[in-house]
Short mmCIF file of C-alpha atoms in Angstrom, two decimals:
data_model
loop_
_atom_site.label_atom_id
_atom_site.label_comp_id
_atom_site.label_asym_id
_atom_site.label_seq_id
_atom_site.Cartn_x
_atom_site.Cartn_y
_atom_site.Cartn_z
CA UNK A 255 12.59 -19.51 27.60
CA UNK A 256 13.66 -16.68 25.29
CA UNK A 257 13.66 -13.45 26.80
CA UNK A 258 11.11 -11.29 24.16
CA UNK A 259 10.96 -8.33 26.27
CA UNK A 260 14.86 -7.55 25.77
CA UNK A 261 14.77 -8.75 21.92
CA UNK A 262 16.92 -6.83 20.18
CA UNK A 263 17.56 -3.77 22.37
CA UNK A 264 20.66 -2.39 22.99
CA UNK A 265 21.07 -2.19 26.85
CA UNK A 266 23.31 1.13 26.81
CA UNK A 267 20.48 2.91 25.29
CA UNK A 268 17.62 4.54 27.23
CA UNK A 269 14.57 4.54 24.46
CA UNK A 270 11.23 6.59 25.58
CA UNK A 271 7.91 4.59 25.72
CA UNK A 272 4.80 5.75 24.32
CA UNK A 273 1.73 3.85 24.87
CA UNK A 274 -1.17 3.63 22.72
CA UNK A 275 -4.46 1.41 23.25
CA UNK A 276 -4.22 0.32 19.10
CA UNK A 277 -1.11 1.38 16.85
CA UNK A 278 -1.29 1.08 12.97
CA UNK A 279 2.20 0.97 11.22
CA UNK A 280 2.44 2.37 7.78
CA UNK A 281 0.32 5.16 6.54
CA UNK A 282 -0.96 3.21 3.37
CA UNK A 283 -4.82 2.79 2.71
CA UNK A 284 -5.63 -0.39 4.43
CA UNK A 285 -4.38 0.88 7.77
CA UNK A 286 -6.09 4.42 7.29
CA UNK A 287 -9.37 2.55 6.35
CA UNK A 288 -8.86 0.05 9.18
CA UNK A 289 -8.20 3.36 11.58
CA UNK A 290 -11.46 5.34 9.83
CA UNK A 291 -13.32 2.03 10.95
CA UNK A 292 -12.36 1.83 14.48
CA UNK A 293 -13.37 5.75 15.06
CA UNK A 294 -17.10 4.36 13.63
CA UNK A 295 -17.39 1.65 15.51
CA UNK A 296 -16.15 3.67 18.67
CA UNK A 297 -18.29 6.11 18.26
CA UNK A 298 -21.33 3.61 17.07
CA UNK A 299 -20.09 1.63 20.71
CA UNK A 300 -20.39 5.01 22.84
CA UNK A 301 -23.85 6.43 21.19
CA UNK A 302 -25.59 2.95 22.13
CA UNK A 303 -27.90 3.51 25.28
CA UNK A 304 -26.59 1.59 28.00
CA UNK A 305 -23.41 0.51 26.99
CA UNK A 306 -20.34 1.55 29.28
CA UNK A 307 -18.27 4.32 27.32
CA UNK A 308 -14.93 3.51 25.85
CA UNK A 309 -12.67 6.86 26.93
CA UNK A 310 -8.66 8.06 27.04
CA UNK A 311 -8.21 5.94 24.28
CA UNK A 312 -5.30 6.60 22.43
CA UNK A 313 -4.87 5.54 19.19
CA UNK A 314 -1.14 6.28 16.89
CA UNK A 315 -0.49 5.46 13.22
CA UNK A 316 3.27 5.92 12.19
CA UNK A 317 4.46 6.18 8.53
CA UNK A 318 8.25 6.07 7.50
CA UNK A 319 7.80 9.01 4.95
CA UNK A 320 7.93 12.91 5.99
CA UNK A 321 4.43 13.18 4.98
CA UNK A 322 1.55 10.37 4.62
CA UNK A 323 1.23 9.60 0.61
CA UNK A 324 4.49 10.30 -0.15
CA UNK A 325 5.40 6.67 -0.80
CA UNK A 326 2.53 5.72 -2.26
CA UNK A 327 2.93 6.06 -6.05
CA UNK A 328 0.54 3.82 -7.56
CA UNK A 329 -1.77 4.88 -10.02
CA UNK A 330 -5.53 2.68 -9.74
CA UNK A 331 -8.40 2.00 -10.72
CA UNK A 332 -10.69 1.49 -7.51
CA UNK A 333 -14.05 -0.11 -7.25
CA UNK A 334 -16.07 2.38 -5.80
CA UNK A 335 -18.44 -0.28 -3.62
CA UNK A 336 -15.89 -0.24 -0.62
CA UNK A 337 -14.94 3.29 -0.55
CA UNK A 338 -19.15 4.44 -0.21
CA UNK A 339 -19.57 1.60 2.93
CA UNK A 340 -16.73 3.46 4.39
CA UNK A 341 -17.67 6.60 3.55
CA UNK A 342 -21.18 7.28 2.40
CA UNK A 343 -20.78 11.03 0.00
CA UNK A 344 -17.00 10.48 -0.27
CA UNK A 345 -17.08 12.71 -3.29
CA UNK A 346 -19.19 15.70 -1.39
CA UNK A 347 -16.25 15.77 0.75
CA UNK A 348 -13.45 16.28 -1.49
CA UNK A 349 -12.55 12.82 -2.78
CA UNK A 350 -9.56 13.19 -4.79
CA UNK A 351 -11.19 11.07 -7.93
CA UNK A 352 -9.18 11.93 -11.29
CA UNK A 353 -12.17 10.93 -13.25
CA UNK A 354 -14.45 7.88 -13.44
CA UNK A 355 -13.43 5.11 -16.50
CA UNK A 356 -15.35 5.86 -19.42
CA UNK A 357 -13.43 4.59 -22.29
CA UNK A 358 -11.39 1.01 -22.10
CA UNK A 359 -8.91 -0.58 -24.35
CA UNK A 360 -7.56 -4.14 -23.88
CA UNK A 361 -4.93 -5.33 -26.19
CA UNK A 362 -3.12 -8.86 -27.44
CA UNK A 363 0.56 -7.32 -28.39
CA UNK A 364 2.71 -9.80 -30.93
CA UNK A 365 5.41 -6.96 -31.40
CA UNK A 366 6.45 -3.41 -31.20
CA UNK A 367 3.84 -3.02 -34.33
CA UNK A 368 1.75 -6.20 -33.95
CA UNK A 369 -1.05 -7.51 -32.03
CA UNK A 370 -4.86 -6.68 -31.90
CA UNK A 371 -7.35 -5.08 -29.51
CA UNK A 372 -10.20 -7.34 -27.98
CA UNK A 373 -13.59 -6.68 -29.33
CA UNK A 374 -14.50 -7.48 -25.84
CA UNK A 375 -13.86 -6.80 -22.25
CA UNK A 376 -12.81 -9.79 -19.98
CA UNK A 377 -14.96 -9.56 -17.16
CA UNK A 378 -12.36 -8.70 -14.72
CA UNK A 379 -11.23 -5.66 -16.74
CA UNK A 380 -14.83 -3.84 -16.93
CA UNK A 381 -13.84 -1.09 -15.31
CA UNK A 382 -16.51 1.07 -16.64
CA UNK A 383 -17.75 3.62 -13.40
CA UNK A 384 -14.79 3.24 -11.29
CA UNK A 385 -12.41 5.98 -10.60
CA UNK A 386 -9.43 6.45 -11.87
CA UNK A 387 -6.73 7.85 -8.81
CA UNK A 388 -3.78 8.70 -7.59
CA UNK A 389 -3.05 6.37 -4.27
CA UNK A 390 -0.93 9.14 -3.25
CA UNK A 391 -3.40 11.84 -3.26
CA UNK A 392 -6.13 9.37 -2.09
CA UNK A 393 -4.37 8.26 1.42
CA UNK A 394 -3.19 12.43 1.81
CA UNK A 395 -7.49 12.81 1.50
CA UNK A 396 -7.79 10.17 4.12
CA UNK A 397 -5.23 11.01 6.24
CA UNK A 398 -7.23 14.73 6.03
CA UNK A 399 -10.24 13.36 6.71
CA UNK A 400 -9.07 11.45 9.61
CA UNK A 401 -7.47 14.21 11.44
CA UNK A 402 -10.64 16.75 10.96
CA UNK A 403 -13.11 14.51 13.26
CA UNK A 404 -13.59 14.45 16.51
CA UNK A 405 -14.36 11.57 18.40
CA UNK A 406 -15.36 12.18 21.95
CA UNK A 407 -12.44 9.68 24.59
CA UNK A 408 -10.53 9.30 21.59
CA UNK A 409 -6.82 11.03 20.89
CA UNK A 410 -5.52 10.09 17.43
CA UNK A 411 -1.64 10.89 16.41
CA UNK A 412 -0.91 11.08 12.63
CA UNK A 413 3.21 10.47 12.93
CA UNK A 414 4.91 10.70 9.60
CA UNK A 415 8.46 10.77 9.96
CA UNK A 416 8.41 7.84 12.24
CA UNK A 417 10.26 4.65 10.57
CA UNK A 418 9.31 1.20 12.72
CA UNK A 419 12.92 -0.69 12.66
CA UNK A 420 11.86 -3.96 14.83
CA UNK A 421 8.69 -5.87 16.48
CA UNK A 422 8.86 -5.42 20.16
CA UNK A 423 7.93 -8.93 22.12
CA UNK A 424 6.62 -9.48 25.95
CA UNK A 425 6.08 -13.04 26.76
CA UNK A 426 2.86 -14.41 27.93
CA UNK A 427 2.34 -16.69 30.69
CA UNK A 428 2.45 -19.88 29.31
CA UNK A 429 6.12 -18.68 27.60
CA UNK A 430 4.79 -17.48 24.06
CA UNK A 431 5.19 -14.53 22.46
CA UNK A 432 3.45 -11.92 22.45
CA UNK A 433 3.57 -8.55 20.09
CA UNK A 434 3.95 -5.59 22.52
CA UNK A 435 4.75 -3.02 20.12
CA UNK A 436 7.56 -1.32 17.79
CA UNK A 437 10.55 0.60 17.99
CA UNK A 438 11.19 3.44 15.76
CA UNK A 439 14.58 3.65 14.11
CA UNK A 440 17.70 5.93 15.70
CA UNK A 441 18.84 8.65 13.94
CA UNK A 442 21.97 9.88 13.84
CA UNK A 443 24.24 6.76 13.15
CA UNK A 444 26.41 5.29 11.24
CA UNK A 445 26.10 2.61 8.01
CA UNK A 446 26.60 0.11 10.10
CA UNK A 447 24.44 1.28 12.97
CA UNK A 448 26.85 2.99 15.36
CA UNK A 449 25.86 6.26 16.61
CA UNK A 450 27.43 9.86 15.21
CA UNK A 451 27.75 13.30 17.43
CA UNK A 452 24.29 13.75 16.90
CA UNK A 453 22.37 10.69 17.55
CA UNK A 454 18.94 10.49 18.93
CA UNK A 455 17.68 7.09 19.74
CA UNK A 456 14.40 5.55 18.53
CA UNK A 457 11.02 5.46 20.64
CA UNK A 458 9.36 2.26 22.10
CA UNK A 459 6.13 2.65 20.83
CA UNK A 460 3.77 0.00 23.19
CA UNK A 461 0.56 -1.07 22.50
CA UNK A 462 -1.71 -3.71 23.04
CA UNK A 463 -2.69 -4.03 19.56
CA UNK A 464 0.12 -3.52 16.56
CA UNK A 465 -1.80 -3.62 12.92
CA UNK A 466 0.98 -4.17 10.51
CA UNK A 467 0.54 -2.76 7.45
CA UNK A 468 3.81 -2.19 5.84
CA UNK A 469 3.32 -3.53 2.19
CA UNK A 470 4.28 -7.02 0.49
CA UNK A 471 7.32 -8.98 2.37
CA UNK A 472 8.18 -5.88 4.92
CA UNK A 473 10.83 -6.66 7.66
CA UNK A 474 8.64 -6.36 10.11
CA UNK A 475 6.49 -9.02 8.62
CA UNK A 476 9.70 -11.17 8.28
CA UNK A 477 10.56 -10.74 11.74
CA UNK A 478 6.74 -12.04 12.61
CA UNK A 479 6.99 -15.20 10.14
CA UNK A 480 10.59 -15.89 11.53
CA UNK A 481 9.01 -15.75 15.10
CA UNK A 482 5.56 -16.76 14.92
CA UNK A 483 5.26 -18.87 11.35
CA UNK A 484 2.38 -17.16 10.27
CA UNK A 485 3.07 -18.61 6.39
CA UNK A 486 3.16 -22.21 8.09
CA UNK A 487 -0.55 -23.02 7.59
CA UNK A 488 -0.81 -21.39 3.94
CA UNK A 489 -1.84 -23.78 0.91
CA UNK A 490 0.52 -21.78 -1.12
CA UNK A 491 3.84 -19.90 -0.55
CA UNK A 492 3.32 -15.91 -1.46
CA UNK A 493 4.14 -15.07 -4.98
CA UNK A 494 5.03 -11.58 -5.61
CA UNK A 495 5.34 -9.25 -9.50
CA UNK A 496 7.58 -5.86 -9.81
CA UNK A 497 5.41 -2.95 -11.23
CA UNK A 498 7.59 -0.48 -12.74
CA UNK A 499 5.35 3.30 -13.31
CA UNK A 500 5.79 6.62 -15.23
CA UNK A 501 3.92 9.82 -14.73
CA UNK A 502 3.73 11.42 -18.29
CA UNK A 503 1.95 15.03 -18.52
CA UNK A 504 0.43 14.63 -22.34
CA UNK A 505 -0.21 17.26 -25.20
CA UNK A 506 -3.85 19.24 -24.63
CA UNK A 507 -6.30 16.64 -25.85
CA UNK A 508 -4.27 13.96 -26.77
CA UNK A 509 -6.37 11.14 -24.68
CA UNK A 510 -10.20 11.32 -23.73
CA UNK A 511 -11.57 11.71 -20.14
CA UNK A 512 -11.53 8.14 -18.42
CA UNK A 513 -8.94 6.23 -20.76
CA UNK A 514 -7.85 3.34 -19.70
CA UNK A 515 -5.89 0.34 -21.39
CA UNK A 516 -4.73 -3.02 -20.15
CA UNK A 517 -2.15 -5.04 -22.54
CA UNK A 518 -0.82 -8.94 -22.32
CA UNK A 519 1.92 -10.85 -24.34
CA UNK A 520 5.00 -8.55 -26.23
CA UNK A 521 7.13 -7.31 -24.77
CA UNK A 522 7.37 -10.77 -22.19
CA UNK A 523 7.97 -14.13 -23.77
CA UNK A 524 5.59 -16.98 -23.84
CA UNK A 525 4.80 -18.61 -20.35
CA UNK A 526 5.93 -15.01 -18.51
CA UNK A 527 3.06 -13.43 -16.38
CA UNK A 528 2.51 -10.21 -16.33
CA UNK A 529 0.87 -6.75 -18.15
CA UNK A 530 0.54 -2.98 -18.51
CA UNK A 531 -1.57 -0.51 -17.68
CA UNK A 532 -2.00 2.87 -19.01
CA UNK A 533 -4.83 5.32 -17.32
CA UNK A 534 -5.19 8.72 -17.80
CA UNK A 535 -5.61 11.26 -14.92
CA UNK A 536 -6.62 14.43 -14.15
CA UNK A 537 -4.30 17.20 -15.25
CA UNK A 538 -3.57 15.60 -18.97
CA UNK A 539 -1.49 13.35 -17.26
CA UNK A 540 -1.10 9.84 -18.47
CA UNK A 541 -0.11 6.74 -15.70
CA UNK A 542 1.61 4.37 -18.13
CA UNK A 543 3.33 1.27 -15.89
CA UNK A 544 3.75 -2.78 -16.79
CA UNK A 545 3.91 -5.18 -14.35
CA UNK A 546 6.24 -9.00 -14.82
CA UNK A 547 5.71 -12.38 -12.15
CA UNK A 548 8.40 -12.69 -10.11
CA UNK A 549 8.12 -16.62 -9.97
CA UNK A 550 8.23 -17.54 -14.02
CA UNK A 551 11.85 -19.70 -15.38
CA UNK A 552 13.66 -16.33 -16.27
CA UNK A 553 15.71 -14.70 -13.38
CA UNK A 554 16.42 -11.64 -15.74
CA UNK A 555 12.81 -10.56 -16.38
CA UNK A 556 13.06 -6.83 -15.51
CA UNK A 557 9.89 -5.05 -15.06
CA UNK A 558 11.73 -1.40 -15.71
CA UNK A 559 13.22 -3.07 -19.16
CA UNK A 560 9.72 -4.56 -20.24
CA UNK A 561 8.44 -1.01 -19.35
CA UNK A 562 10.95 0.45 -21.98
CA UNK A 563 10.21 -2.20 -24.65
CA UNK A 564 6.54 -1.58 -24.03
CA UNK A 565 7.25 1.76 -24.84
CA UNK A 566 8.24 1.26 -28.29
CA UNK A 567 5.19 -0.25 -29.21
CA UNK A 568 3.16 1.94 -32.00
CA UNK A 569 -0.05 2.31 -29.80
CA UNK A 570 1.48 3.70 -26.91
CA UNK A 571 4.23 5.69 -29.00
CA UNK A 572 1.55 7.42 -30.40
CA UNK A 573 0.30 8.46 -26.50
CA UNK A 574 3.60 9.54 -25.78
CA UNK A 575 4.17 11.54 -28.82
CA UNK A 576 5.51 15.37 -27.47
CA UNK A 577 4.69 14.40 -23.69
CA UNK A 578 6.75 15.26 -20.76
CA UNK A 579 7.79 12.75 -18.23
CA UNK A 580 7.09 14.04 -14.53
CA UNK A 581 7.52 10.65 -12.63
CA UNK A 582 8.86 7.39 -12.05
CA UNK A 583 8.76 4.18 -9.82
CA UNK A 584 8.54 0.62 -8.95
CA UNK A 585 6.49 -0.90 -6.74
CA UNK A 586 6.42 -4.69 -5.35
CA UNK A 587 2.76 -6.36 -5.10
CA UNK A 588 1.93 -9.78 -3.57
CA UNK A 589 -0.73 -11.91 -5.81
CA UNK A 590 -0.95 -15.32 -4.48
CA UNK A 591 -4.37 -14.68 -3.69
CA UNK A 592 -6.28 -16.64 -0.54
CA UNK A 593 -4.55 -19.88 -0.86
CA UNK A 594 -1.02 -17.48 -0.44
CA UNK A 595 -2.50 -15.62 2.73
CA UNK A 596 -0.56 -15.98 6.36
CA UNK A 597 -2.51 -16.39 9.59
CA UNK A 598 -3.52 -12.49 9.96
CA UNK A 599 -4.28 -11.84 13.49
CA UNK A 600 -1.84 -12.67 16.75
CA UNK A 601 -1.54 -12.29 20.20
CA UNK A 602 -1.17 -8.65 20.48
CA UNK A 603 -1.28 -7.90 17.11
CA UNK A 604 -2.92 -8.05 13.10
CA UNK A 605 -1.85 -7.64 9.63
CA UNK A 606 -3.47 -6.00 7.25
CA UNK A 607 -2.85 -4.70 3.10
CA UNK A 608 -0.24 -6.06 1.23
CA UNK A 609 1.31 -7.58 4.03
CA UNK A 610 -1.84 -9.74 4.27
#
């Protein structure tokens, strides 16, 4: 039987252990909505007569970046339907909206001067009501939000900063795995992992449950398909795009409250998936981005070239005209839909977001 409690440890190390009662890794929005969930239904559980009182729970969320939002750079437009079940008067308590979509463009583009707007909106582009935001700025307002309540039994630990390296394992007693946690990553060492003067070795973060929640094809959730085969049972394999995203700030007036355009076709060739967005925020600032399919017949299709290209085109030229460019990034996103979905819960452990 393989030995999962010793799994990749170094023996000459001594790590500390922390132990938590749930542990979400990654700071992104499904893991802060799945954490704002469990403080409901804990405190829904403990203000039901009779039941027996869950208390000295302990409940961590790590997140690799110095500060929660900080790698989360996608613009969005976000259905608003979710957002009030989880939290009825959102926008009484500071929601970080950049404005609702009031104004939509979709366009066919031929060329850098050709093509032709649609004189209607495929369903799955009405957009109208939804908000407009930053993901960054939304997950800092959660993250907020989270640490202001109070929830009687329950400690919560916000830990940005805290990078998970590797899946910790503990077998079970009929010889299977079982997730037991995750260590964070040493600092102090070398390129190829040997430690410097001043090196400080990662935590063991326990837990008897782990949600993952680390984005599309993390190494954590490689380490779980290597171990456990979640994929195994999909219909489909996972098919992933490249988004590629600038942060323009625009002339006074140059776009109206709520603009938002989607675009197809030029500058990708026929057969190539893929699109652009362009929404503007708060601020006069414009999030322009286009996203290619990672699985089409050309190995060269680059998302940050296609961006460029895009760029050219007369319509958004015209946007662009005397703006300022404040931002840029790239961003990988998993769209193979339900039939592309791994098995998402474990023994000891659940995946949630992207990596789902």
């Amino acid at each position: 039987m393989q030995d999962f409690t010793t799994q990749g440890a170094r023996p000459d190390v001594e790590r500390e252990e922390l132990e938590f009662d749930v542990l979400f890794v990654g700071g992104g929005p499904a893991n802060l909505a799945g954490l704002w969930r469990l403080l409901d239904l804990i405190e829904a559980h403990n203000a039901t007569p009779g039941a027996t009182r869950l208390e000295g729970l302990t409940i961590g969320l790590i997140e690799k970046s110095d500060e929660i939002g900080d790698h989360a750079f996608s613009g969005a437009v976000l259905d608003p339907r979710a957002l009030r079940e989880l939290c009825p008067g959102y926008a009484e308590r500071g929601f970080p909206s950049e404005g609702d979509v009031k104004e939509e463009e979709v366009w066919l583009f031929n060329g850098p001067r050709g093509g032709f707007r649609l004189p209607f909106l495929p369903p799955f582009l009405r957009n109208h009501g939804s908000h407009i935001v930053s993901l960054s700025r939304m997950v800092r307002w959660m993250a907020e939000q989270i640490e202001a309540r109070e929830v009687p039994g329950v400690d919560v630990m916000l830990l940005p900063g805290f990078a998970a390296t590797k899946v910790l394992w503990e077998a079970q007693e009929d010889g299977t795995p079982r997730v037991a946690g995750v260590q964070t990553a040493d600092k102090g060492v070398n390129a190829d992992g040997s430690p410097r003067g001043n090196f400080e070795p990662g935590n063991a973060l326990k837990a008897k449950v782990t949600v993952f929640g680390e984005g599309p094809r993390g190494h954590l959730m490689r380490e779980l398909e290597a171990e456990l085969g979640l994929q195994r049972d999909a219909v489909n394999p996972q098919v992933y795009e490249t988004g590629a995203k600038e942060v323009w700030e625009l002339p006074e007036g140059r776009l109206p409250e709520g603009f938002v355009l989607h675009s197809a076709g030029w500058p990708l060739e026929n057969g190539a998936g893929g699109g652009s967005f362009a929404y503007r925020m708060g601020g006069n600032r414009l999030a322009l981005g286009y996203v290619v399919g990672l699985d089409g017949e050309d190995p060269f299709l680059d998302a940050h070239l296609a961006l460029q290209k895009f760029k050219s085109h007369e319509r958004i030229q015209a946007m662009l005209a005397g703006a300022k460019l404040v931002q840029y990034g790239a961003k990988a996103l998993p769209i193979g839909g339900w039939y592309s979905m791994p098995r998402l819960a474990f023994a000891g452990g659940v995946v949630v977001g992207d990596a789902a």
